[in-house]
Short mmCIF file of C-alpha atoms and ligand atoms in Angstrom, two decimals:
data_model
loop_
_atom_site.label_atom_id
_atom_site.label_comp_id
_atom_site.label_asym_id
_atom_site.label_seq_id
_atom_site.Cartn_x
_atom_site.Cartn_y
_atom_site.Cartn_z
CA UNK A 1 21.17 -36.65 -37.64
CA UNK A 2 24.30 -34.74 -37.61
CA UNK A 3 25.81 -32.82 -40.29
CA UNK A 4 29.45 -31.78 -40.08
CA UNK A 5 30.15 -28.43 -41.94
CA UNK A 6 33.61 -27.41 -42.92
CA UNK A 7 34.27 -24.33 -42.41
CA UNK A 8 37.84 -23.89 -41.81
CA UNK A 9 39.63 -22.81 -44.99
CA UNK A 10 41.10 -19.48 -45.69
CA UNK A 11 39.16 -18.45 -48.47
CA UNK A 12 42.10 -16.64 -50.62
CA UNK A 13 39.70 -16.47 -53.85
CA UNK A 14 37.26 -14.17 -51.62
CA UNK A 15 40.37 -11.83 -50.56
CA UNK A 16 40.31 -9.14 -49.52
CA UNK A 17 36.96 -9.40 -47.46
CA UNK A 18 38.64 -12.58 -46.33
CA UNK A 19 41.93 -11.52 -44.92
CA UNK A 20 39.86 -11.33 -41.29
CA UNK A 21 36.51 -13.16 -41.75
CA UNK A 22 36.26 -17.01 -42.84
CA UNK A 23 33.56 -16.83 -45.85
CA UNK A 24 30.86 -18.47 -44.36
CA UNK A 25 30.98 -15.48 -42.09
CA UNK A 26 30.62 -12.97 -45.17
CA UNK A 27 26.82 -11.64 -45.88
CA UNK A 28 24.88 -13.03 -48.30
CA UNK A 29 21.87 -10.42 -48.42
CA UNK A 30 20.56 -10.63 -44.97
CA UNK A 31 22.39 -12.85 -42.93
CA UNK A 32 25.76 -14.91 -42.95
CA UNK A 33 26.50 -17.64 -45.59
CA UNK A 34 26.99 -20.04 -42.74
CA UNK A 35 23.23 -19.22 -41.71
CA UNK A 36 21.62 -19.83 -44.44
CA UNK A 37 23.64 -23.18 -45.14
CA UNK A 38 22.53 -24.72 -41.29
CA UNK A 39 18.87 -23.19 -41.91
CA UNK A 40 18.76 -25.90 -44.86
CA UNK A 41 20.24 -28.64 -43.02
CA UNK A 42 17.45 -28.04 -40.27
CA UNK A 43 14.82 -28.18 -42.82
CA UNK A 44 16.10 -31.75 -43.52
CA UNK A 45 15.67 -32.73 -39.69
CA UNK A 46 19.48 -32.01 -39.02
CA UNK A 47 19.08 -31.33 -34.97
CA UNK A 48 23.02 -30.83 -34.57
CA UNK A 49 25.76 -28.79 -36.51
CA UNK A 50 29.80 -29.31 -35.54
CA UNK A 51 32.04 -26.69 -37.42
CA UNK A 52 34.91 -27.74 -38.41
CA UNK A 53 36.96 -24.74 -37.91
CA UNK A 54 40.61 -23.37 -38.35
CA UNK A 55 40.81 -19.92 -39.94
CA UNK A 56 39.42 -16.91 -37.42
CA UNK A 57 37.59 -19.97 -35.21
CA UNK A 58 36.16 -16.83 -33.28
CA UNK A 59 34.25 -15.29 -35.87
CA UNK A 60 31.69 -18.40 -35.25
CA UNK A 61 31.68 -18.05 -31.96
CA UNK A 62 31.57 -14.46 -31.19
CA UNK A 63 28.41 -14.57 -33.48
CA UNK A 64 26.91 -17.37 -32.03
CA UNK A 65 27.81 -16.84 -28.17
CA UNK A 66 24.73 -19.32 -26.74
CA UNK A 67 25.74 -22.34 -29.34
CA UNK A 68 22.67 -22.06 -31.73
CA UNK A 69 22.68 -20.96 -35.31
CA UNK A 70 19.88 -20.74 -37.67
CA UNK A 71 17.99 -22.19 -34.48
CA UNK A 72 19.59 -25.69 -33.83
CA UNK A 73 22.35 -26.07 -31.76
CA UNK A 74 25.93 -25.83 -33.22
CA UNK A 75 29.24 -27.09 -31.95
CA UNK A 76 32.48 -26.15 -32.80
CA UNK A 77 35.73 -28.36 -33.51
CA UNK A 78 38.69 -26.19 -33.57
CA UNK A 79 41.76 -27.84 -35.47
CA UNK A 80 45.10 -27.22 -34.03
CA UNK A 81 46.48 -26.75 -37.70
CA UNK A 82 44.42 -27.41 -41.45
CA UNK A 83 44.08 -30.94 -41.21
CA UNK A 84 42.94 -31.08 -45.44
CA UNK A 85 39.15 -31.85 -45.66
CA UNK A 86 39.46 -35.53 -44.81
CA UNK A 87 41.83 -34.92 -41.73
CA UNK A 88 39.15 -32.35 -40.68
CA UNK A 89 36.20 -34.83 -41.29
CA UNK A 90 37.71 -37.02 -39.25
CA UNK A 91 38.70 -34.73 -36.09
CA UNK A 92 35.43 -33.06 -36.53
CA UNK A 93 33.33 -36.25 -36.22
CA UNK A 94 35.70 -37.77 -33.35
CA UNK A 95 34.67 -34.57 -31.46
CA UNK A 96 31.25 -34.84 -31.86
CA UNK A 97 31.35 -38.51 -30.87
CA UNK A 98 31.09 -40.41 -33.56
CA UNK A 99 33.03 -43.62 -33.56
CA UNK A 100 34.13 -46.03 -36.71
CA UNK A 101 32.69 -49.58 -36.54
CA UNK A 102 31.73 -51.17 -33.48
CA UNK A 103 32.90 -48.88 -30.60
CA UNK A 104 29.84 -47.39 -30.59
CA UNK A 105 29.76 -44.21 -27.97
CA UNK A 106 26.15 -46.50 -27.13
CA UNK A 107 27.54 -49.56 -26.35
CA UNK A 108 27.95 -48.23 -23.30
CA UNK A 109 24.36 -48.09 -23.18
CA UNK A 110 24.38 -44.28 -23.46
CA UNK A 111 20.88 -43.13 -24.98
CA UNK A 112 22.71 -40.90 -26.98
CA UNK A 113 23.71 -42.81 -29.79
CA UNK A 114 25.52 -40.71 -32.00
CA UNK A 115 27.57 -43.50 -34.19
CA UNK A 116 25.33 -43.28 -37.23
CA UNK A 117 25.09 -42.28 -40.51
CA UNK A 118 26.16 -38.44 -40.75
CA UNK A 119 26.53 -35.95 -43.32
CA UNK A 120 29.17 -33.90 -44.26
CA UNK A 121 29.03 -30.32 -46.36
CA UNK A 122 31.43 -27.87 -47.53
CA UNK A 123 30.89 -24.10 -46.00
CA UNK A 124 30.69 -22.35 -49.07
CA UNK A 125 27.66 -24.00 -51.03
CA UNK A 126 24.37 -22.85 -50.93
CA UNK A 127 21.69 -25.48 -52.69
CA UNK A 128 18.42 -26.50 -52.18
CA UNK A 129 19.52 -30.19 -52.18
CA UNK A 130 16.87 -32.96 -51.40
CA UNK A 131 19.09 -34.09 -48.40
CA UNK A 132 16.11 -36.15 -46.89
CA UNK A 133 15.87 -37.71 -50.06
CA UNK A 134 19.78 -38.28 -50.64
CA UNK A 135 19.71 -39.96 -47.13
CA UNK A 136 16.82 -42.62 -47.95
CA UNK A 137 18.56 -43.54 -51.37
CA UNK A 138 22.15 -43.37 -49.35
CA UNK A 139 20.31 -45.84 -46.58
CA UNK A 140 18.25 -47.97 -49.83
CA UNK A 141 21.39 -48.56 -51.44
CA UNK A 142 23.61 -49.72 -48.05
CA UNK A 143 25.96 -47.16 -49.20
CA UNK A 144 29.24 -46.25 -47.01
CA UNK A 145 29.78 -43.00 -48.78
CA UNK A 146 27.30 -41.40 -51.41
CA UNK A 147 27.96 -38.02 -52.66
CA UNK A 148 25.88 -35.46 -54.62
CA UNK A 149 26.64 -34.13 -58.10
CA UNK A 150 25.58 -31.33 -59.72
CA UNK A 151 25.99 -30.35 -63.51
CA UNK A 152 28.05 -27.83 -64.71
CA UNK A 153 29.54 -25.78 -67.67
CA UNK A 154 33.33 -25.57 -66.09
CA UNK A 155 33.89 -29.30 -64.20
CA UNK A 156 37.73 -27.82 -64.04
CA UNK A 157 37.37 -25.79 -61.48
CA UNK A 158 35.70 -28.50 -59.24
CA UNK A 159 36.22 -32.27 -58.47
CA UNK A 160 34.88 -34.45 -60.92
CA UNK A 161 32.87 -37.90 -60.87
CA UNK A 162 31.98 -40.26 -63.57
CA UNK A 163 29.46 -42.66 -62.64
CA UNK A 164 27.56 -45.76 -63.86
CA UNK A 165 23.47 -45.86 -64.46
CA UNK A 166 23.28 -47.06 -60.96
CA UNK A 167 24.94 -44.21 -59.28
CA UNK A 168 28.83 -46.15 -58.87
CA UNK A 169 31.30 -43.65 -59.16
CA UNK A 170 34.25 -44.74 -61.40
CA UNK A 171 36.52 -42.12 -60.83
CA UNK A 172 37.36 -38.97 -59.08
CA UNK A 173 39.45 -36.25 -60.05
CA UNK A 174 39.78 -32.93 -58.46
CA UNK A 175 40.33 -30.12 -60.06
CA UNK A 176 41.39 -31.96 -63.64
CA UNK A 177 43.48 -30.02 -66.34
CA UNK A 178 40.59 -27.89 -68.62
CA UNK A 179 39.34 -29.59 -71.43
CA UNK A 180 40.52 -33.68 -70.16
CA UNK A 181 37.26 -33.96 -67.71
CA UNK A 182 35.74 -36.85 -67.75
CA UNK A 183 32.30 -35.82 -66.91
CA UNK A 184 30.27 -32.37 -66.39
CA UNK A 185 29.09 -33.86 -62.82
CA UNK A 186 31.21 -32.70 -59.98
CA UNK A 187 31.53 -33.09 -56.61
CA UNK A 188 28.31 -30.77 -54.76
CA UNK A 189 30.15 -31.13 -51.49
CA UNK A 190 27.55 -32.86 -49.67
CA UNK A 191 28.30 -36.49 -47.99
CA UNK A 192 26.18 -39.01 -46.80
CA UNK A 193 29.20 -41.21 -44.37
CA UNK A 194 29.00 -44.07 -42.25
CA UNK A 195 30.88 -44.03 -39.50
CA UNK A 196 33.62 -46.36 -40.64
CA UNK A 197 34.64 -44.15 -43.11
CA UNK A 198 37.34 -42.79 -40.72
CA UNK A 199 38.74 -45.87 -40.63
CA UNK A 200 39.66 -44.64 -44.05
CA UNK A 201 41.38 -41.24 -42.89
CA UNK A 202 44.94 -41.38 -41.35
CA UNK A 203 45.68 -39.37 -38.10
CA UNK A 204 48.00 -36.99 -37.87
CA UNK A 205 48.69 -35.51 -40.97
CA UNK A 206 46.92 -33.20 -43.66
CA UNK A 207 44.40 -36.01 -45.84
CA UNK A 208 42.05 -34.54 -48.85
CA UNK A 209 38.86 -36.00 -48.65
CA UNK A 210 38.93 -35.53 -52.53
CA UNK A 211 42.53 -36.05 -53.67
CA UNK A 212 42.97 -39.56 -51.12
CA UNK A 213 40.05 -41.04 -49.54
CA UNK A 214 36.97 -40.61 -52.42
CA UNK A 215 39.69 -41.60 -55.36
CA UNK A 216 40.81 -44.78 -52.81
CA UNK A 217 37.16 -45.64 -52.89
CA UNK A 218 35.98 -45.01 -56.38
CA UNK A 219 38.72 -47.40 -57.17
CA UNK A 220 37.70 -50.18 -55.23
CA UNK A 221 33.90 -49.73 -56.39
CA UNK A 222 32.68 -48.69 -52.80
CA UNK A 223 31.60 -45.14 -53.55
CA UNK A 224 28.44 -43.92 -54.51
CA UNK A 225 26.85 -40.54 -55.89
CA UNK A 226 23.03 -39.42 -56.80
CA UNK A 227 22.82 -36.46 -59.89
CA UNK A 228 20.71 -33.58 -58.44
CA UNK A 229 19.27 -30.77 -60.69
CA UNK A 230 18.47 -28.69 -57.56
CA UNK A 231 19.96 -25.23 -57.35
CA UNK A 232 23.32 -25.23 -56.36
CA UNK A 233 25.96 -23.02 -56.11
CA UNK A 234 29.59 -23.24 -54.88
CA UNK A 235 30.09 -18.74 -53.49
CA UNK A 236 34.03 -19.17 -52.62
CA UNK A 237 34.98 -16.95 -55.44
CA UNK A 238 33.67 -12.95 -55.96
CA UNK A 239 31.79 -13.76 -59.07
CA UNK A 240 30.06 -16.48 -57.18
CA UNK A 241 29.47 -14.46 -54.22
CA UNK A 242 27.79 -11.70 -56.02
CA UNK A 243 25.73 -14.42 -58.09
CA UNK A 244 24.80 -16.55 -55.20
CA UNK A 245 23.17 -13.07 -53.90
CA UNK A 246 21.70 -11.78 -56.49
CA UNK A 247 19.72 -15.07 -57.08
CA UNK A 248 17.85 -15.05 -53.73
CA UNK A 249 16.79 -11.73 -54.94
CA UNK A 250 15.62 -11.42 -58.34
CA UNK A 251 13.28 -14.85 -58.35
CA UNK A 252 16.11 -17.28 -59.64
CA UNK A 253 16.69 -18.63 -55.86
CA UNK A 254 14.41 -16.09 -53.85
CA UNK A 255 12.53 -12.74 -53.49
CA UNK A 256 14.38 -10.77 -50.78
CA UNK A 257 14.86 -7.49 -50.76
CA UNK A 258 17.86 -6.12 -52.73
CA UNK A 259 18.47 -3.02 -50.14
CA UNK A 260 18.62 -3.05 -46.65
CA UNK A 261 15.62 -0.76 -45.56
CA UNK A 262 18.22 0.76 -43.22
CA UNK A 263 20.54 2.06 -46.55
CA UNK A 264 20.48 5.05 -48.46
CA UNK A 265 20.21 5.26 -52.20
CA UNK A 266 19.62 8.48 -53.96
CA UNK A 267 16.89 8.73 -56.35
CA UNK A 268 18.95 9.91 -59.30
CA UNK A 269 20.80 6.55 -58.47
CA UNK A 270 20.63 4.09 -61.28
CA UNK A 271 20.73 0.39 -59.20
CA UNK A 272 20.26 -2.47 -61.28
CA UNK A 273 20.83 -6.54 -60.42
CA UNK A 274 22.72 -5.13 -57.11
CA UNK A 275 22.39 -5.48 -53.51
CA UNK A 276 22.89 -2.63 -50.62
CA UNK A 277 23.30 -3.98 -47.48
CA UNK A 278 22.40 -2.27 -44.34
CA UNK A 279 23.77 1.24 -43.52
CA UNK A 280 25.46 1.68 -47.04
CA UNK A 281 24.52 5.18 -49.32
CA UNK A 282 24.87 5.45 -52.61
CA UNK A 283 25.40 9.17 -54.02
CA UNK A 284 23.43 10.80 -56.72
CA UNK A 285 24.09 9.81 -60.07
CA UNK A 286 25.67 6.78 -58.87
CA UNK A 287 25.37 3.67 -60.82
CA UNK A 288 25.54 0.00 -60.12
CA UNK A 289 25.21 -2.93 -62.11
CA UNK A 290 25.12 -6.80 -60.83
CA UNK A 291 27.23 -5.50 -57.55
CA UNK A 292 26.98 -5.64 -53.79
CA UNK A 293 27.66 -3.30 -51.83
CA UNK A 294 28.24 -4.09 -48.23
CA UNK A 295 27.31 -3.05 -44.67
CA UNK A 296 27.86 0.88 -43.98
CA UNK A 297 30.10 1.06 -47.55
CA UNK A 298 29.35 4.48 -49.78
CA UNK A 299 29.33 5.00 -52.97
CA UNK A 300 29.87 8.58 -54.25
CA UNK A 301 27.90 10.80 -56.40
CA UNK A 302 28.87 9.62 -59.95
CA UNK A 303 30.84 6.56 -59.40
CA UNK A 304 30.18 3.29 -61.26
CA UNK A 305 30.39 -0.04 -60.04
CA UNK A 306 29.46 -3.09 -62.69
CA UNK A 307 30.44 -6.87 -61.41
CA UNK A 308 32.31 -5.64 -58.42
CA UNK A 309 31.95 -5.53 -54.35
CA UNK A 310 32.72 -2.62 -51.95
CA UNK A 311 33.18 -4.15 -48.86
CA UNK A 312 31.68 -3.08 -45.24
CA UNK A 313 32.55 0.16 -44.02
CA UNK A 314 34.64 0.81 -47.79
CA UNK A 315 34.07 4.06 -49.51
CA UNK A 316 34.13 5.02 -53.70
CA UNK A 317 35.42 8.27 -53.99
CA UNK A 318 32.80 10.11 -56.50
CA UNK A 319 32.86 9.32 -60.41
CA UNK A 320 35.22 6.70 -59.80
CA UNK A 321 34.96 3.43 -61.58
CA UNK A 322 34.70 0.11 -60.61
CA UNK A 323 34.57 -2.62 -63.28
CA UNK A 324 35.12 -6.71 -63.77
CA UNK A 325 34.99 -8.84 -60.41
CA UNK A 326 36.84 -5.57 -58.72
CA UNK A 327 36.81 -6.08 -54.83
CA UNK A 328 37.61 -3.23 -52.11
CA UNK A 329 38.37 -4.51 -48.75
CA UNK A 330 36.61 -3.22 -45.46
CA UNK A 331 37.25 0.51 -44.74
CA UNK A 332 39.45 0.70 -47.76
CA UNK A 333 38.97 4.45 -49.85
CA UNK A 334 39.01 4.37 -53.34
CA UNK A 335 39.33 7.69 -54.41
CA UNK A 336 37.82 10.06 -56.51
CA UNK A 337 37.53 9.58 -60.46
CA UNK A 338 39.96 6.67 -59.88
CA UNK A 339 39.06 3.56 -62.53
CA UNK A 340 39.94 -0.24 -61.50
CA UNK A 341 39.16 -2.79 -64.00
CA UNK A 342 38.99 -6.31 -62.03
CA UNK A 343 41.31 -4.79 -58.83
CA UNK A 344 41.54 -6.33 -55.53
CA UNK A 345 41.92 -3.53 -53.03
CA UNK A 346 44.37 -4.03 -51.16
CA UNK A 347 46.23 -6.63 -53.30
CA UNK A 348 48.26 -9.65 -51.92
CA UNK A 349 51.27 -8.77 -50.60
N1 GDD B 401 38.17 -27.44 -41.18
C1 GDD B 401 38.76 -27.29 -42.36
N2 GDD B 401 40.10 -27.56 -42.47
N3 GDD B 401 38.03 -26.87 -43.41
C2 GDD B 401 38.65 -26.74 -44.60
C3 GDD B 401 40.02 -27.00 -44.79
C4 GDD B 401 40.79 -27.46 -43.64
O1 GDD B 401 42.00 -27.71 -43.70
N4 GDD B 401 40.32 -26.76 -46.09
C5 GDD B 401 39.17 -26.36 -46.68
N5 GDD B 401 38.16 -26.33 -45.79
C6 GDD B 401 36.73 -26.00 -46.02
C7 GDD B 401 36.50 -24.67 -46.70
O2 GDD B 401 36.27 -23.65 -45.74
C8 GDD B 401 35.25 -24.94 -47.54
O3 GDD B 401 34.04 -24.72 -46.80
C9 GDD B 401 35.33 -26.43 -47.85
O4 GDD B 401 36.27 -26.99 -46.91
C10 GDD B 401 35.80 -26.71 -49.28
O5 GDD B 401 37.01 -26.00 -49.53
P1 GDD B 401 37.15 -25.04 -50.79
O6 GDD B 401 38.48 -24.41 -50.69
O7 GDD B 401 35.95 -24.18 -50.94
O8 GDD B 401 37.21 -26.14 -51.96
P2 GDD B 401 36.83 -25.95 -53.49
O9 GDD B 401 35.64 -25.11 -53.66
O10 GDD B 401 38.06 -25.55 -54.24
O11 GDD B 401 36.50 -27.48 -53.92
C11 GDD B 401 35.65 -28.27 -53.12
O12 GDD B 401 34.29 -27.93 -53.35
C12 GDD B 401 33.80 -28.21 -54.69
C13 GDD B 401 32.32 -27.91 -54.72
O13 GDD B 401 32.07 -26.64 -54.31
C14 GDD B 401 35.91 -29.76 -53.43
O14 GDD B 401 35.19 -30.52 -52.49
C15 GDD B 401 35.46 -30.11 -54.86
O15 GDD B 401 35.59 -31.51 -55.09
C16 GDD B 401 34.01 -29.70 -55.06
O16 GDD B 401 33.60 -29.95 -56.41
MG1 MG B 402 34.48 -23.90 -52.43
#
């Protein structure tokens, strides 16, 4: 099967590490987000990737120079200009050869036939989603669309999707006002499509996958979603990011390490519920709580960083303070004894 992964947004909640590096090229712990997301797919029998790409298309491929990631071969499908999620669906799968209804690329008795069911994910989540399972009940049901849901405290910030006990979803509504959602389920950003779904998405313009073609077919009774308690998070924004790491360290998600064995941390250091990536230091006396600090950054002697991420190369002048989702860019200095309380460094201009 192939699984389309989008990949192409800007990722302005992540900023600054963003400014130069999609988000699915950031770290989480040991190796890119995009990594780890494939490395799942291909543990569901996924045997090709396309990337839908737009932002910094060259990050992927500088990193991947021979076309395979997490071991299975991945193709890239470079938009022009952000098509939306649907419009990039729909260029993404035309690239990789899939066809709506009957022009299959096999009718012309090519072995290769790639018009089937295919799945579709969003970049930024990291879940241990049954996707074998989601396809069976996707193919049981003689579904055109089904989506996964997961459960959570603030549906606001996500798309949201009332069903019925048999899995028909009534509604969808992205990103709804706080406090009018209709459910606590929201979108996971995984797909199950046939093919004739693009039949759905115009060509040539910007379409949302969730603002047009899912509320176009929750309407007409045609779409269809599976509730998954599997772990599942969504890493586009910093307090994400450093959550989404510190899970696959501290048993919630995983066991990895939580420093690189190639950084330096002092001894009189007090790390707690952080991560050091490789090549960083952290100074004597230095304290860090629920943080990440990246590739090469440093930490001076003294300094304090709680719920906040130095990014590569960045440095924290000593006894300076770093508190509440603050974020220092790469190579950015903070300097000494200076105190940011929930910062971006640099800001938006
Ligand atoms: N190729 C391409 N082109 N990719 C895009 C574009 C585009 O124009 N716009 C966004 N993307 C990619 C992003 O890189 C990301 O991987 C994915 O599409 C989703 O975009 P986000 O910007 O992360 O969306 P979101 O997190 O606000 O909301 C989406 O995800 C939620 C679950 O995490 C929606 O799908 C919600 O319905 C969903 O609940
Ligand atoms: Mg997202």
């Amino acid at each position: 099967m192939q699984a389309i992964v989008l990949v192409g947004g800007f990722g302005t909640r992540l900023h600054p590490l963003t400014r130069n590096v999609p988000k699915q090229m950031l770290p989480v712990v040991d190796r890119p987000m995009i990594e780890h997301v494939v490395a799942h797919l291909a543990a569901h029998g996924v045997t090709r990737v396309v990337l839908s790409l737009g932002f910094r298309p060259e990050a992927f491929s500088d990193a991947y120079p021979d076309g395979i990631c997490a071991g299975i071969p991945v193709h890239y499908a470079v938009e022009p200009e952000p098509l939306d999620t649907a419009g990039a669906v729909r260029f993404a799968a035309l690239a990789a050869g899939i066809r709506p209804g009957n022009e299959s690329a096999s009718s012309a008795g090519s072995a290769d036939d790639v018009s089937d069911t295919f799945l579709v994910l969003n970049g930024d989540v990291l879940t241990d989603l049954n996707v074998t399972a989601m396809v069976a009940g996707h193919r049981a049901a003689g579904a055109e669309a089904t989506l996964a849901l997961t459960e959570v405290d603030d549906p606001s910030r996500y798309g949201v999707v009332p069903t019925d006990a048999e899995g028909r979803v009534l509604g969808f509504v992205e990103k709804p006002d706080a406090g009018s959602e209709p459910s606590r389920w929201i979108n996971a950003g995984t797909y199950v499509l046939e093919p004739s779904i693009l039949e759905r998405i115009p060509a040539g313009r910007r379409v949302s996958i969730e603002r047009e073609v899912f509320p176009a077919m929750a309407a007409e009774g045609s779409l269809h979603a599976v509730q998954s308690d599997a772990y599942w998070i969504d890493a586009g924004t910093p307090e994400a990011y450093i959550r989404a790491q510190l899970d696959l360290v501290d048993g919630t998600r995983g066991d990895l390490p939580a420093a690189h064995p190639s950084s330096t941390v002092d001894p009189s250091a007090d790390v707690q519920r952080s991560i050091v990536m490789a090549g960083a230091t952290v100074g004597p006396g230095a304290h860090l709580l629920n943080s990440i600090v990246m590739d090469a950054a440093t930490v001076g002697a003294g300094a304090m960083v709680a719920h906040s991420i130095v990014g590569p190369g960045a440095h924290v002048g000593e006894g300076a303070s770093l508190t509440d989702l603050t974020v220092i860019g790469e190579s950015e200095s903070v300097g000494a004894g200076i105190e940011l309380i929930g910062a971006r460094v640099p800001g938006d201009s």
